[in-house]
């Protein structure tokens, strides 16, 4: 079997090499999978600054925001100032199959687009809640996903769900972001409020505690995916044993699946007859004013955790 071929003008090389020792997949499997799902995946990537996780032979995996200098000039990019690193970063925009194939050939396994488009990444098109389980207790994640759905329904909202490709679930709510209908601070506040409402339904299994030691075996309802945040795209592979993928689901399916059911080797067949992630989305929705108001009164998790961490460190120093 050859290890070099060309698709859509992109040279594909070393296709029969494994991605990692425990990936259960070769570079060919990655390329074939991404090519097969490109029509479904590209709408979630198009015109969004993209961060990818690459795994090169003999090197540790690394997140890449800045496109390499050898990036072809036909790949669309956008340049933005990165406050954290105090430099301009040139992001790829994965707007077509050819770009996706080129990235796959670069051994880009994971695809993490921003929640906002390149014109203004701080105007998110979706509200996102990330459910993170303690250990591998997926049944508990599913139970909390149903709490989140109930909180959405009670708030007059509708969302869709997908596996994260890791251990948890992502819930997306398309929001009306036209004409500044949903400024980023309002979206962030509404996200915090929805997490709090889900937690309030059953605080025995759901928590909004940002500090891990405070979660006590509960599922973390992560409301921090706002602003210029990224999230693993629907259909994106994940660099984990077996190379699972982030897979869109119907709500009714949650109780009968496992995240490991969907990998670069199995997901293509599982997609047969299903609507795409984009097709399954409800219409964009306006965020209720009471939800935003409730969220404004909830401290930003990272900031609150930072202050609490300092307070605990001071208490430990004083006690010793």
Coordinates of C-alpha atoms in Angstrom, one line a residue:
X1 CA 0.0 0.0 0.0
X2 CA 1.4 3.4 -1.0
X3 CA 2.1 6.1 1.5
X4 CA 1.8 9.1 -0.8
X5 CA -1.1 10.4 -2.8
X6 CA -2.8 13.6 -3.8
X7 CA -6.4 14.9 -3.2
X8 CA -7.8 18.2 -4.3
X9 CA -4.2 19.3 -5.2
X10 CA -2.9 18.5 -1.7
X11 CA 0.1 16.1 -1.4
X12 CA -0.5 13.6 1.3
X13 CA 2.5 11.8 2.7
X14 CA 3.5 9.1 5.1
X15 CA -0.1 7.9 5.3
X16 CA 0.5 4.5 6.8
X17 CA 2.3 5.8 9.9
X18 CA 0.4 5.5 13.2
X19 CA -0.6 8.8 14.8
X20 CA 0.5 7.7 18.2
X21 CA 1.3 4.3 19.7
X22 CA -2.2 4.1 21.3
X23 CA -4.2 6.0 18.7
X24 CA -5.4 2.8 17.0
X25 CA -5.3 4.8 13.8
X26 CA -2.9 5.8 11.1
X27 CA -2.5 9.2 9.4
X28 CA -4.5 7.6 6.5
X29 CA -7.4 6.9 8.9
X30 CA -7.3 10.5 10.0
X31 CA -7.2 11.9 6.4
X32 CA -9.9 9.5 5.2
X33 CA -12.2 10.3 8.2
X34 CA -11.8 14.1 7.8
X35 CA -12.3 13.9 4.1
X36 CA -15.5 11.8 4.6
X37 CA -17.0 14.3 7.2
X38 CA -15.8 17.5 5.5
X39 CA -19.2 18.5 4.3
X40 CA -20.6 18.2 7.8
X41 CA -17.6 19.6 9.7
X42 CA -16.7 22.6 7.6
X43 CA -19.8 24.7 8.4
X44 CA -18.7 24.6 12.1
X45 CA -15.1 25.7 11.2
X46 CA -15.7 28.3 8.4
X47 CA -14.5 31.8 9.1
X48 CA -13.6 31.0 12.7
X49 CA -10.0 31.4 13.8
X50 CA -8.7 27.9 14.3
X51 CA -6.4 26.3 16.9
X52 CA -5.3 22.8 16.1
X53 CA -3.6 20.1 18.2
X54 CA -0.8 18.5 16.1
X55 CA 1.2 15.4 16.8
X56 CA 4.4 15.1 14.9
X57 CA 6.7 12.0 14.8
X58 CA 9.0 12.0 17.8
X59 CA 7.5 15.1 19.4
X60 CA 5.0 15.7 22.2
X61 CA 1.6 16.9 20.9
X62 CA 1.2 20.7 20.8
X63 CA -1.5 23.3 20.3
X64 CA -0.9 25.5 17.3
X65 CA -2.6 28.9 16.8
X66 CA 0.0 30.6 14.6
X67 CA 0.1 29.1 11.1
X68 CA 3.6 27.9 10.2
X69 CA 5.7 30.0 7.7
X70 CA 5.4 27.3 5.1
X71 CA 1.6 27.5 5.0
X72 CA 0.4 27.8 1.3
X73 CA -0.9 31.2 0.3
X74 CA -4.2 29.7 -0.8
X75 CA -5.2 29.0 2.8
X76 CA -7.3 31.8 4.3
X77 CA -6.0 33.3 7.5
X78 CA -6.8 36.1 9.9
X79 CA -4.4 38.0 12.1
X80 CA -5.3 39.1 15.6
X81 CA -3.6 40.5 18.6
X82 CA -3.0 38.0 21.4
X83 CA -3.1 39.8 24.8
X84 CA -1.7 36.8 26.7
X85 CA 1.5 36.6 24.5
X86 CA 1.6 40.3 23.5
X87 CA 2.0 39.5 19.8
X88 CA 0.0 39.2 16.6
X89 CA -1.2 35.6 15.8
X90 CA -2.0 34.5 12.3
X91 CA -4.8 31.9 12.5
X92 CA -5.9 29.6 9.8
X93 CA -9.6 29.8 8.6
X94 CA -10.6 26.3 7.6
X95 CA -13.1 27.3 4.9
X96 CA -12.9 24.4 2.4
X97 CA -12.0 20.7 1.9
X98 CA -8.6 21.5 0.5
X99 CA -7.6 23.4 3.7
X100 CA -8.9 20.6 5.9
X101 CA -6.9 18.0 3.9
X102 CA -3.8 20.2 4.2
X103 CA -4.2 20.4 8.0
X104 CA -4.7 16.7 8.2
X105 CA -1.5 16.1 6.3
X106 CA 0.2 18.3 8.9
X107 CA -1.0 15.7 11.5
X108 CA -3.5 18.2 12.9
X109 CA -5.8 15.8 14.9
X110 CA -8.0 18.2 16.9
X111 CA -9.9 21.3 15.6
X112 CA -10.8 24.0 18.1
X113 CA -12.6 27.0 16.5
X114 CA -13.6 30.2 18.3
X115 CA -17.2 30.7 19.2
X116 CA -17.3 33.9 17.3
X117 CA -16.5 34.6 13.6
X118 CA -13.3 36.2 12.5
X119 CA -15.0 39.6 12.1
X120 CA -15.6 39.7 15.8
X121 CA -14.6 36.7 17.9
X122 CA -16.1 38.4 20.9
X123 CA -19.6 38.1 19.5
X124 CA -20.3 34.4 20.1
X125 CA -22.8 32.7 17.8
X126 CA -23.5 30.0 20.4
X127 CA -23.8 29.6 24.1
X128 CA -21.9 26.5 25.3
X129 CA -22.0 24.5 28.4
X130 CA -19.2 21.8 28.9
X131 CA -20.0 18.9 31.2
X132 CA -16.9 17.4 32.7
X133 CA -17.3 14.2 34.8
X134 CA -15.4 13.0 37.7
X135 CA -13.3 10.1 36.3
X136 CA -15.0 8.2 33.6
X137 CA -18.6 8.2 35.0
X138 CA -20.4 8.9 31.7
X139 CA -23.8 7.9 33.2
X140 CA -23.5 10.8 35.6
X141 CA -22.7 13.2 32.8
X142 CA -25.8 12.1 30.9
X143 CA -27.9 12.7 34.0
X144 CA -26.5 16.2 34.3
X145 CA -27.1 16.8 30.6
X146 CA -30.8 16.2 31.2
X147 CA -30.7 18.7 34.0
X148 CA -29.2 21.3 31.7
X149 CA -31.8 20.6 29.1
X150 CA -34.5 21.1 31.8
X151 CA -32.9 24.4 32.7
X152 CA -32.9 25.4 29.1
X153 CA -36.6 24.5 28.7
X154 CA -37.5 26.3 31.8
X155 CA -35.7 29.4 30.4
X156 CA -37.5 29.2 27.1
X157 CA -34.4 28.0 25.2
X158 CA -33.5 25.0 23.1
X159 CA -30.1 23.4 22.5
X160 CA -28.3 20.4 20.9
X161 CA -25.8 18.0 22.4
X162 CA -22.6 16.2 21.3
X163 CA -19.9 14.1 22.9
X164 CA -16.8 16.2 23.6
X165 CA -14.7 13.4 22.1
X166 CA -13.2 13.0 25.6
X167 CA -15.1 12.1 28.7
X168 CA -17.9 14.6 28.7
X169 CA -20.6 16.4 26.7
X170 CA -21.0 19.8 25.0
X171 CA -24.4 21.5 24.9
X172 CA -24.7 24.3 22.3
X173 CA -27.5 26.9 22.2
X174 CA -27.5 29.0 19.0
X175 CA -28.1 32.6 19.9
X176 CA -29.1 35.7 18.0
X177 CA -25.9 37.7 17.7
X178 CA -27.1 40.2 15.1
X179 CA -27.1 43.9 15.8
X180 CA -25.4 43.4 19.1
X181 CA -28.4 41.5 20.4
X182 CA -26.1 39.4 22.5
X183 CA -23.0 41.2 23.7
X184 CA -20.3 38.8 25.0
X185 CA -20.9 39.9 28.6
X186 CA -24.6 39.0 28.3
X187 CA -23.8 35.6 26.8
X188 CA -21.2 34.9 29.5
X189 CA -23.8 35.9 32.2
X190 CA -26.5 33.8 30.7
X191 CA -24.1 30.8 30.5
X192 CA -23.3 31.2 34.3
X193 CA -27.0 31.4 35.1
X194 CA -28.0 28.3 33.1
X195 CA -25.2 26.4 34.9
X196 CA -26.5 27.6 38.2
X197 CA -30.1 26.7 37.3
X198 CA -29.0 23.2 36.3
X199 CA -27.1 22.8 39.5
X200 CA -30.1 23.9 41.5
X201 CA -32.3 21.2 40.1
X202 CA -30.1 18.5 41.6
X203 CA -27.0 19.8 43.5
X204 CA -26.3 16.2 44.5
X205 CA -24.8 15.4 41.1
X206 CA -24.1 18.8 39.4
X207 CA -21.8 21.5 40.5
X208 CA -20.5 24.8 39.2
X209 CA -17.4 24.7 41.5
X210 CA -14.4 25.7 39.5
X211 CA -11.9 24.4 42.0
X212 CA -11.5 20.6 41.4
X213 CA -11.3 19.7 45.1
X214 CA -14.6 21.4 45.7
X215 CA -16.5 19.2 43.2
X216 CA -16.6 16.1 45.5
X217 CA -17.4 13.6 42.8
X218 CA -20.0 15.7 41.0
X219 CA -20.2 16.6 37.3
X220 CA -18.7 20.1 36.7
X221 CA -21.1 22.3 34.6
X222 CA -18.4 24.5 33.0
X223 CA -19.8 27.9 32.1
X224 CA -16.5 29.5 31.2
X225 CA -16.7 29.0 27.4
X226 CA -17.4 32.6 26.4
X227 CA -15.4 35.6 25.1
X228 CA -12.7 34.5 22.7
X229 CA -12.9 30.9 23.9
X230 CA -12.6 27.9 21.7
X231 CA -14.3 24.5 21.9
X232 CA -13.6 21.2 20.1
X233 CA -15.7 21.3 16.8
X234 CA -18.4 18.8 16.1
X235 CA -16.8 15.8 14.3
X236 CA -13.3 16.8 15.4
X237 CA -11.1 13.8 16.3
X238 CA -9.5 13.9 19.8
X239 CA -5.9 12.7 20.5
X240 CA -6.8 10.0 22.9
X241 CA -6.5 6.2 22.9
X242 CA -8.5 4.9 19.9
X243 CA -8.9 8.4 18.4
X244 CA -12.5 9.1 19.4
X245 CA -14.4 12.0 17.8
X246 CA -16.8 14.7 19.0
X247 CA -20.1 13.2 17.8
X248 CA -23.5 15.0 17.5
X249 CA -26.4 13.1 19.2
X250 CA -30.1 13.2 19.6
X251 CA -31.1 13.8 23.2
X252 CA -32.9 10.5 23.3
X253 CA -29.7 8.6 22.5
X254 CA -27.7 9.8 25.5
X255 CA -28.7 6.9 27.7
X256 CA -27.6 4.3 25.2
X257 CA -24.2 5.4 24.0
X258 CA -20.6 5.7 25.2
X259 CA -18.2 8.3 23.9
X260 CA -15.9 5.6 22.8
X261 CA -18.5 4.3 20.4
X262 CA -17.4 7.0 17.9
X263 CA -13.9 7.0 16.5
X264 CA -12.2 7.9 13.2
X265 CA -12.7 4.2 12.3
X266 CA -16.4 3.9 13.3
X267 CA -18.0 7.3 13.1
X268 CA -18.5 7.4 9.4
X269 CA -20.9 4.5 9.4
X270 CA -22.7 5.8 12.4
X271 CA -23.4 9.1 10.5
X272 CA -25.6 7.3 7.9
X273 CA -29.1 8.7 7.9
X274 CA -28.3 11.4 10.5
X275 CA -28.8 15.1 10.1
X276 CA -25.6 17.2 10.3
X277 CA -24.7 19.2 13.3
X278 CA -25.8 22.4 11.5
X279 CA -29.0 20.9 10.3
X280 CA -29.9 19.7 13.8
X281 CA -29.5 23.2 15.3
X282 CA -32.7 25.0 16.4
X283 CA -33.1 28.6 15.1
X284 CA -31.0 31.3 16.8
X285 CA -32.6 32.5 20.0
X286 CA -32.7 35.7 22.0
X287 CA -31.4 35.3 25.6
X288 CA -34.1 36.1 28.2
X289 CA -33.4 39.2 30.2
X290 CA -34.0 37.5 33.5
X291 CA -31.4 34.9 32.7
X292 CA -28.8 37.6 31.9
X293 CA -29.7 39.5 35.1
X294 CA -29.3 36.4 37.2
X295 CA -25.9 35.6 35.6
X296 CA -24.6 39.1 36.2
X297 CA -24.9 38.5 40.0
X298 CA -22.8 35.3 39.7
X299 CA -19.0 35.8 40.0
X300 CA -16.9 34.9 37.0
X301 CA -15.6 31.4 37.9
X302 CA -11.9 31.8 37.1
X303 CA -11.7 35.1 38.9
X304 CA -13.5 33.8 42.0
X305 CA -11.3 30.7 42.0
X306 CA -8.2 32.8 41.8
X307 CA -9.2 34.9 44.8
X308 CA -10.4 31.8 46.7
X309 CA -7.0 30.1 46.0
X310 CA -5.1 33.0 47.4
X311 CA -7.4 33.1 50.5
X312 CA -6.8 29.4 51.1
X313 CA -3.1 29.7 50.6
X314 CA -2.9 32.5 53.1
X315 CA -5.0 30.5 55.6
X316 CA -2.6 27.5 55.2
X317 CA 0.4 29.8 55.8
X318 CA -1.1 31.3 58.9
X319 CA -2.1 27.9 60.3
X320 CA 1.4 26.5 59.9

